[in-house]
Amino acid sequence: MSRLLFKRARPGVRGVRGQIVTDIQNALGRAGHPVPTVDGLYGQDTQTAIASFQKEQGLPETGEVDDVTFQRLTNAAIPSVFLRSLQITADYEGTGFGLANGNFDGAGITWGIVGFTFANGELVRMLQEIDQRLPQVFSNAFGPLTARLRQVLAGSHADQMAFANSISIGNGNHVAHDWDEAFHQLGADPGVRDIQLARVDTVYKKIADDNAVALGLQEELSAALCFDVSVQNGGLKQSEVARVQQSTAGQSEKQKRRFIAELVADRSNPRFRKDVLDRKLSFANGAGTVHGDQYELDGWGLA
């Protein structure tokens, strides 16, 4: 029996989007069933193109991507649970590979696929690694701003946060136009994207995997929840793992996910508690409202 992976969302539900959808759209083009615009959004055009490809291949014309359709279309293995989890968490983070947010939440600058920040030092490490490995890409992106940024990265944490405040605009939701363009250009480089993904894999995925193993969690939504907790909240502490084990013994994974959601939300900044809880409960329940948008995660390949 085939396994549903990705599909067009129902009316009123946020559309599935991200790098995997972009890869699907590019594969459709190569297969002779192009979408008008490769935009990374699984909308009507992608649904129609998938159905056309399925008809050509003698597959059921559902317009949805199941494992058979994906493998036939891309000649590749289905995306891992990690990559499917990354796609939804990246949408929740809202920064993609290149968008930078200002200091609206006390984290300094937030940039990149999982929202690397000054607050936890990840953005400094990421930018320094890019500068070290791809210096020409780095300097081309930041142009006349390069020397200033290198100075900031080499400075103290206090200096970095002061810099973040100095370029934040619009109540901290954005950064000044020249910096915004520079960060966008940096994030558009394929090599920079690879560096970001490698960091996500070696740091955030490891934390998530360790938490899931410690708790005996095996379901996809549980893995996705652990990954989202790792990205947004730094993962579960040892004491929290022990508390989950003790408090949820004998319960279903869904019940355990709900307990984890409440636990993580309770130790978050009260200002953002509801946002954290809504986001975590979407993984606990497989659906929910996050940032005002309704999500159904089965269409994102998570069940």
mmCIF file of C-alpha atoms in Angstrom:
data_model
loop_
_atom_site.group_PDB
_atom_site.id
_atom_site.type_symbol
_atom_site.label_atom_id
_atom_site.label_comp_id
_atom_site.label_asym_id
_atom_site.label_seq_id
_atom_site.Cartn_x
_atom_site.Cartn_y
_atom_site.Cartn_z
ATOM 1 C CA MET A 1 0.000 0.000 0.000
ATOM 2 C CA SER A 2 1.341 3.416 -0.969
ATOM 3 C CA ARG A 3 2.181 6.041 1.635
ATOM 4 C CA LEU A 4 0.975 9.646 1.259
ATOM 5 C CA LEU A 5 3.765 12.181 1.542
ATOM 6 C CA PHE A 6 2.708 15.606 0.251
ATOM 7 C CA LYS A 7 -0.509 17.108 -1.005
ATOM 8 C CA ARG A 8 -2.300 20.367 -1.691
ATOM 9 C CA ALA A 9 -3.853 21.756 1.478
ATOM 10 C CA ARG A 10 -7.598 22.147 1.910
ATOM 11 C CA PRO A 11 -9.061 25.675 1.681
ATOM 12 C CA GLY A 12 -8.275 27.587 4.847
ATOM 13 C CA VAL A 13 -5.218 25.460 5.641
ATOM 14 C CA ARG A 14 -1.689 26.735 5.019
ATOM 15 C CA GLY A 15 -0.202 25.266 1.870
ATOM 16 C CA VAL A 16 2.666 22.813 2.065
ATOM 17 C CA ARG A 17 5.869 24.551 1.045
ATOM 18 C CA GLY A 18 9.629 24.370 1.265
ATOM 19 C CA GLN A 19 12.711 22.841 -0.301
ATOM 20 C CA ILE A 20 11.213 19.386 -0.867
ATOM 21 C CA VAL A 21 8.310 20.920 -2.773
ATOM 22 C CA THR A 22 10.807 22.940 -4.813
ATOM 23 C CA ASP A 23 12.657 19.710 -5.626
ATOM 24 C CA ILE A 24 9.361 18.107 -6.694
ATOM 25 C CA GLN A 25 8.547 21.066 -8.944
ATOM 26 C CA ASN A 26 11.989 20.943 -10.551
ATOM 27 C CA ALA A 27 11.593 17.198 -11.129
ATOM 28 C CA LEU A 28 8.228 17.819 -12.776
ATOM 29 C CA GLY A 29 9.913 20.212 -15.179
ATOM 30 C CA ARG A 30 12.560 17.651 -16.060
ATOM 31 C CA ALA A 31 9.830 15.040 -16.596
ATOM 32 C CA GLY A 32 7.983 17.266 -19.044
ATOM 33 C CA HIS A 33 5.206 18.387 -16.700
ATOM 34 C CA PRO A 34 6.412 21.827 -15.621
ATOM 35 C CA VAL A 35 4.620 24.195 -13.279
ATOM 36 C CA PRO A 36 4.379 27.821 -14.453
ATOM 37 C CA THR A 37 6.563 29.002 -11.556
ATOM 38 C CA VAL A 38 8.901 27.024 -9.318
ATOM 39 C CA ASP A 39 7.896 28.681 -6.051
ATOM 40 C CA GLY A 40 8.154 25.884 -3.493
ATOM 41 C CA LEU A 41 4.391 25.962 -2.817
ATOM 42 C CA TYR A 42 2.223 22.899 -3.347
ATOM 43 C CA GLY A 43 -0.753 24.642 -4.911
ATOM 44 C CA GLN A 44 -3.180 24.021 -7.758
ATOM 45 C CA ASP A 45 -0.475 24.117 -10.446
ATOM 46 C CA THR A 46 1.639 21.508 -8.682
ATOM 47 C CA GLN A 47 -1.393 19.313 -8.025
ATOM 48 C CA THR A 48 -2.337 19.465 -11.714
ATOM 49 C CA ALA A 49 1.211 18.715 -12.868
ATOM 50 C CA ILE A 50 1.477 15.745 -10.485
ATOM 51 C CA ALA A 51 -1.826 14.339 -11.790
ATOM 52 C CA SER A 52 -0.576 14.739 -15.363
ATOM 53 C CA PHE A 53 2.642 12.899 -14.511
ATOM 54 C CA GLN A 54 0.677 10.142 -12.762
ATOM 55 C CA LYS A 55 -1.569 9.701 -15.791
ATOM 56 C CA GLU A 56 1.470 9.347 -18.046
ATOM 57 C CA GLN A 57 2.957 6.776 -15.679
ATOM 58 C CA GLY A 58 -0.237 4.744 -15.315
ATOM 59 C CA LEU A 59 -0.569 5.677 -11.646
ATOM 60 C CA PRO A 60 -3.769 6.739 -9.857
ATOM 61 C CA GLU A 61 -4.382 10.406 -10.785
ATOM 62 C CA THR A 62 -4.665 11.797 -7.262
ATOM 63 C CA GLY A 63 -2.564 14.916 -7.684
ATOM 64 C CA GLU A 64 -0.943 13.913 -4.393
ATOM 65 C CA VAL A 65 2.633 12.740 -3.949
ATOM 66 C CA ASP A 66 2.873 9.296 -2.384
ATOM 67 C CA ASP A 67 6.042 7.229 -2.062
ATOM 68 C CA VAL A 68 5.538 5.557 -5.446
ATOM 69 C CA THR A 69 4.973 8.843 -7.267
ATOM 70 C CA PHE A 70 7.933 10.508 -5.545
ATOM 71 C CA GLN A 71 10.362 7.732 -6.412
ATOM 72 C CA ARG A 72 9.103 7.440 -9.982
ATOM 73 C CA LEU A 73 9.327 11.213 -10.463
ATOM 74 C CA THR A 74 12.681 11.912 -8.800
ATOM 75 C CA ASN A 75 14.516 8.585 -9.055
ATOM 76 C CA ALA A 76 15.467 9.171 -5.421
ATOM 77 C CA ALA A 77 14.594 7.757 -2.029
ATOM 78 C CA ILE A 78 11.724 9.458 -0.228
ATOM 79 C CA PRO A 79 12.860 12.382 1.951
ATOM 80 C CA SER A 80 13.912 11.343 5.449
ATOM 81 C CA VAL A 81 11.810 12.185 8.490
ATOM 82 C CA PHE A 82 14.540 14.704 9.328
ATOM 83 C CA LEU A 83 14.118 16.546 6.012
ATOM 84 C CA ARG A 84 10.333 16.470 6.318
ATOM 85 C CA SER A 85 10.611 17.791 9.879
ATOM 86 C CA LEU A 86 13.003 20.495 8.728
ATOM 87 C CA GLN A 87 10.533 21.656 6.074
ATOM 88 C CA ILE A 88 7.738 22.328 8.600
ATOM 89 C CA THR A 89 10.024 23.754 11.307
ATOM 90 C CA ALA A 90 11.606 26.050 8.723
ATOM 91 C CA ASP A 91 8.135 27.274 7.793
ATOM 92 C CA TYR A 92 7.364 27.966 11.461
ATOM 93 C CA GLU A 93 10.673 29.824 11.803
ATOM 94 C CA GLY A 94 9.815 31.799 8.685
ATOM 95 C CA THR A 95 13.322 32.816 7.696
ATOM 96 C CA GLY A 96 14.151 30.347 4.937
ATOM 97 C CA PHE A 97 17.827 30.238 3.991
ATOM 98 C CA GLY A 98 18.273 33.969 3.646
ATOM 99 C CA LEU A 99 15.740 36.113 5.520
ATOM 100 C CA ALA A 100 17.067 38.063 8.526
ATOM 101 C CA ASN A 101 14.892 39.291 11.382
ATOM 102 C CA GLY A 102 15.864 42.063 13.789
ATOM 103 C CA ASN A 103 15.931 41.989 17.563
ATOM 104 C CA PHE A 104 12.171 41.716 18.138
ATOM 105 C CA ASP A 105 12.531 38.920 20.680
ATOM 106 C CA GLY A 106 15.816 39.599 22.449
ATOM 107 C CA ALA A 107 17.682 37.049 20.325
ATOM 108 C CA GLY A 108 19.612 39.661 18.351
ATOM 109 C CA ILE A 109 19.648 38.905 14.632
ATOM 110 C CA THR A 110 17.841 35.757 13.487
ATOM 111 C CA TRP A 111 18.848 34.300 10.113
ATOM 112 C CA GLY A 112 18.866 31.051 8.203
ATOM 113 C CA ILE A 113 16.890 27.870 7.744
ATOM 114 C CA VAL A 114 16.343 27.192 11.466
ATOM 115 C CA GLY A 115 16.701 30.753 12.724
ATOM 116 C CA PHE A 116 20.333 30.934 13.880
ATOM 117 C CA THR A 117 20.651 33.745 16.445
ATOM 118 C CA PHE A 118 23.171 35.895 18.258
ATOM 119 C CA ALA A 119 21.540 34.945 21.560
ATOM 120 C CA ASN A 120 22.787 31.346 21.516
ATOM 121 C CA GLY A 121 25.962 32.052 19.558
ATOM 122 C CA GLU A 122 24.861 29.932 16.607
ATOM 123 C CA LEU A 123 24.671 32.831 14.150
ATOM 124 C CA VAL A 124 28.212 33.928 14.991
ATOM 125 C CA ARG A 125 29.528 30.388 14.463
ATOM 126 C CA MET A 126 27.575 30.021 11.236
ATOM 127 C CA LEU A 127 28.717 33.312 9.689
ATOM 128 C CA GLN A 128 32.319 32.761 10.724
ATOM 129 C CA GLU A 129 32.304 29.296 9.156
ATOM 130 C CA ILE A 130 30.864 30.676 5.922
ATOM 131 C CA ASP A 131 33.476 33.437 5.892
ATOM 132 C CA GLN A 132 36.244 30.905 6.488
ATOM 133 C CA ARG A 133 35.113 28.368 3.919
ATOM 134 C CA LEU A 134 33.570 30.680 1.305
ATOM 135 C CA PRO A 135 35.290 34.067 1.811
ATOM 136 C CA GLN A 136 34.532 35.335 -1.691
ATOM 137 C CA VAL A 137 30.849 34.457 -1.381
ATOM 138 C CA PHE A 138 30.768 36.160 2.019
ATOM 139 C CA SER A 139 32.433 39.362 0.815
ATOM 140 C CA ASN A 140 30.388 39.469 -2.385
ATOM 141 C CA ALA A 141 27.178 39.246 -0.386
ATOM 142 C CA PHE A 142 28.041 41.916 2.184
ATOM 143 C CA GLY A 143 30.138 44.171 -0.059
ATOM 144 C CA PRO A 144 31.014 47.404 1.788
ATOM 145 C CA LEU A 145 29.396 45.974 4.947
ATOM 146 C CA THR A 146 31.881 43.085 5.140
ATOM 147 C CA ALA A 147 34.485 44.747 7.356
ATOM 148 C CA ARG A 148 31.833 45.933 9.813
ATOM 149 C CA LEU A 149 30.281 42.480 10.083
ATOM 150 C CA ARG A 150 33.647 40.788 10.602
ATOM 151 C CA GLN A 151 34.356 43.259 13.373
ATOM 152 C CA VAL A 152 31.017 42.467 15.016
ATOM 153 C CA LEU A 153 31.561 38.712 14.767
ATOM 154 C CA ALA A 154 34.953 39.054 16.453
ATOM 155 C CA GLY A 155 33.547 41.264 19.216
ATOM 156 C CA SER A 156 31.843 40.533 22.500
ATOM 157 C CA HIS A 157 28.307 39.226 22.883
ATOM 158 C CA ALA A 158 27.271 42.659 24.173
ATOM 159 C CA ASP A 159 28.723 44.275 21.042
ATOM 160 C CA GLN A 160 26.833 41.817 18.844
ATOM 161 C CA MET A 161 23.533 42.549 20.563
ATOM 162 C CA ALA A 162 24.160 46.296 20.312
ATOM 163 C CA PHE A 163 24.826 45.855 16.600
ATOM 164 C CA ALA A 164 21.580 43.889 16.253
ATOM 165 C CA ASN A 165 19.662 46.739 17.849
ATOM 166 C CA SER A 166 21.374 49.279 15.616
ATOM 167 C CA ILE A 167 20.201 47.657 12.370
ATOM 168 C CA SER A 168 16.760 46.504 13.563
ATOM 169 C CA ILE A 169 13.775 48.370 12.155
ATOM 170 C CA GLY A 170 9.983 47.997 12.251
ATOM 171 C CA ASN A 171 9.751 47.098 15.941
ATOM 172 C CA GLY A 172 12.624 44.706 15.427
ATOM 173 C CA ASN A 173 10.839 42.511 12.903
ATOM 174 C CA HIS A 174 13.224 43.462 10.108
ATOM 175 C CA VAL A 175 16.760 44.674 9.519
ATOM 176 C CA ALA A 176 17.861 47.744 7.570
ATOM 177 C CA HIS A 177 17.500 47.397 3.799
ATOM 178 C CA ASP A 178 21.204 47.074 2.930
ATOM 179 C CA TRP A 179 21.715 44.357 5.543
ATOM 180 C CA ASP A 180 18.512 42.618 4.477
ATOM 181 C CA GLU A 181 19.700 42.421 0.870
ATOM 182 C CA ALA A 182 23.129 41.180 1.936
ATOM 183 C CA PHE A 183 21.748 38.373 4.099
ATOM 184 C CA HIS A 184 19.360 37.376 1.298
ATOM 185 C CA GLN A 185 22.228 37.167 -1.183
ATOM 186 C CA LEU A 186 24.310 35.110 1.215
ATOM 187 C CA GLY A 187 21.491 32.637 1.820
ATOM 188 C CA ALA A 188 20.893 32.198 -1.915
ATOM 189 C CA ASP A 189 24.319 30.624 -2.471
ATOM 190 C CA PRO A 190 24.166 26.789 -2.779
ATOM 191 C CA GLY A 191 27.390 26.370 -0.813
ATOM 192 C CA VAL A 192 26.018 28.483 2.025
ATOM 193 C CA ARG A 193 22.843 26.416 2.051
ATOM 194 C CA ASP A 194 24.929 23.253 2.333
ATOM 195 C CA ILE A 195 26.825 24.693 5.306
ATOM 196 C CA GLN A 196 23.549 25.586 7.007
ATOM 197 C CA LEU A 197 22.117 22.108 6.453
ATOM 198 C CA ALA A 198 25.279 20.449 7.724
ATOM 199 C CA ARG A 199 25.069 22.478 10.937
ATOM 200 C CA VAL A 200 21.415 21.583 11.370
ATOM 201 C CA ASP A 201 22.240 17.912 10.894
ATOM 202 C CA THR A 202 25.205 17.753 13.269
ATOM 203 C CA VAL A 203 23.781 19.960 16.038
ATOM 204 C CA TYR A 204 19.992 20.209 16.055
ATOM 205 C CA LYS A 205 19.201 16.785 14.631
ATOM 206 C CA LYS A 206 21.589 15.117 17.083
ATOM 207 C CA ILE A 207 19.897 16.768 20.061
ATOM 208 C CA ALA A 208 16.505 15.706 18.721
ATOM 209 C CA ASP A 209 17.617 12.142 18.041
ATOM 210 C CA ASP A 210 19.131 11.818 21.509
ATOM 211 C CA ASN A 211 15.900 13.052 23.133
ATOM 212 C CA ALA A 212 13.736 10.720 21.043
ATOM 213 C CA VAL A 213 15.905 7.690 21.813
ATOM 214 C CA ALA A 214 15.981 8.484 25.538
ATOM 215 C CA LEU A 215 12.187 8.649 25.583
ATOM 216 C CA GLY A 216 11.634 5.629 23.338
ATOM 217 C CA LEU A 217 9.729 7.708 20.783
ATOM 218 C CA GLN A 218 9.352 6.141 17.352
ATOM 219 C CA GLU A 219 6.522 7.921 15.526
ATOM 220 C CA GLU A 220 7.258 10.513 12.853
ATOM 221 C CA LEU A 221 5.367 13.260 14.649
ATOM 222 C CA SER A 222 7.374 12.523 17.781
ATOM 223 C CA ALA A 223 10.655 12.841 15.874
ATOM 224 C CA ALA A 224 9.394 16.077 14.321
ATOM 225 C CA LEU A 225 8.412 17.424 17.744
ATOM 226 C CA CYS A 226 11.839 16.627 19.188
ATOM 227 C CA PHE A 227 13.474 18.381 16.245
ATOM 228 C CA ASP A 228 11.302 21.466 16.670
ATOM 229 C CA VAL A 229 12.070 21.566 20.405
ATOM 230 C CA SER A 230 15.768 21.322 19.557
ATOM 231 C CA VAL A 231 15.555 24.241 17.125
ATOM 232 C CA GLN A 232 13.284 26.582 19.059
ATOM 233 C CA ASN A 233 14.070 25.624 22.646
ATOM 234 C CA GLY A 234 17.481 23.950 22.681
ATOM 235 C CA GLY A 235 16.143 20.440 23.241
ATOM 236 C CA LEU A 236 15.015 18.713 26.421
ATOM 237 C CA LYS A 237 17.330 18.836 29.417
ATOM 238 C CA GLN A 238 18.246 15.624 31.198
ATOM 239 C CA SER A 239 15.985 16.548 34.093
ATOM 240 C CA GLU A 240 13.114 17.138 31.667
ATOM 241 C CA VAL A 241 13.693 13.798 29.943
ATOM 242 C CA ALA A 242 13.502 12.124 33.358
ATOM 243 C CA ARG A 243 10.314 14.009 34.164
ATOM 244 C CA VAL A 244 8.684 12.942 30.894
ATOM 245 C CA GLN A 245 9.708 9.329 31.514
ATOM 246 C CA GLN A 246 8.276 9.366 35.017
ATOM 247 C CA SER A 247 5.069 11.240 34.259
ATOM 248 C CA THR A 248 4.073 9.490 31.029
ATOM 249 C CA ALA A 249 4.979 5.862 31.712
ATOM 250 C CA GLY A 250 2.515 3.596 29.924
ATOM 251 C CA GLN A 251 0.954 6.429 27.908
ATOM 252 C CA SER A 252 0.628 6.645 24.125
ATOM 253 C CA GLU A 253 3.132 8.649 22.096
ATOM 254 C CA LYS A 254 0.453 11.235 21.400
ATOM 255 C CA GLN A 255 -0.065 11.697 25.145
ATOM 256 C CA LYS A 256 3.680 11.931 25.634
ATOM 257 C CA ARG A 257 3.931 14.567 22.916
ATOM 258 C CA ARG A 258 1.235 16.633 24.601
ATOM 259 C CA PHE A 259 3.094 16.420 27.915
ATOM 260 C CA ILE A 260 6.328 17.517 26.230
ATOM 261 C CA ALA A 261 4.499 20.421 24.562
ATOM 262 C CA GLU A 262 3.183 21.691 27.899
ATOM 263 C CA LEU A 263 6.541 21.153 29.605
ATOM 264 C CA VAL A 264 8.499 23.118 27.019
ATOM 265 C CA ALA A 265 5.906 25.907 26.881
ATOM 266 C CA ASP A 266 5.920 26.248 30.673
ATOM 267 C CA ARG A 267 9.653 26.939 30.791
ATOM 268 C CA SER A 268 9.519 29.421 27.906
ATOM 269 C CA ASN A 269 9.441 33.191 28.214
ATOM 270 C CA PRO A 270 5.870 33.989 29.347
ATOM 271 C CA ARG A 271 5.619 36.482 26.490
ATOM 272 C CA PHE A 272 6.014 33.663 23.963
ATOM 273 C CA ARG A 273 4.416 30.789 25.894
ATOM 274 C CA LYS A 274 1.269 30.587 23.775
ATOM 275 C CA ASP A 275 3.273 30.643 20.551
ATOM 276 C CA VAL A 276 5.537 27.855 21.810
ATOM 277 C CA LEU A 277 2.584 25.776 23.024
ATOM 278 C CA ASP A 278 0.597 26.196 19.796
ATOM 279 C CA ARG A 279 3.620 25.199 17.766
ATOM 280 C CA LYS A 280 4.415 22.131 19.880
ATOM 281 C CA LEU A 281 0.791 20.989 20.033
ATOM 282 C CA SER A 282 0.660 20.959 16.237
ATOM 283 C CA PHE A 283 3.143 18.085 16.394
ATOM 284 C CA ALA A 284 1.382 16.467 19.342
ATOM 285 C CA ASN A 285 -1.947 16.395 17.513
ATOM 286 C CA GLY A 286 -0.814 16.355 13.882
ATOM 287 C CA ALA A 287 -2.646 19.633 13.269
ATOM 288 C CA GLY A 288 -3.101 23.050 14.836
ATOM 289 C CA THR A 289 -2.954 26.802 14.453
ATOM 290 C CA VAL A 290 0.504 28.413 14.454
ATOM 291 C CA HIS A 291 1.088 32.137 13.917
ATOM 292 C CA GLY A 292 -2.554 32.450 12.895
ATOM 293 C CA ASP A 293 -2.364 29.786 10.170
ATOM 294 C CA GLN A 294 -4.041 26.387 10.283
ATOM 295 C CA TYR A 295 -1.673 23.461 9.631
ATOM 296 C CA GLU A 296 -2.370 19.805 8.859
ATOM 297 C CA LEU A 297 0.896 17.913 9.064
ATOM 298 C CA ASP A 298 -0.144 14.784 7.143
ATOM 299 C CA GLY A 299 0.190 16.903 4.002
ATOM 300 C CA TRP A 300 3.760 17.728 5.038
ATOM 301 C CA GLY A 301 4.679 14.052 5.106
ATOM 302 C CA LEU A 302 4.394 13.548 8.860
ATOM 303 C CA ALA A 303 2.040 11.051 10.454
#
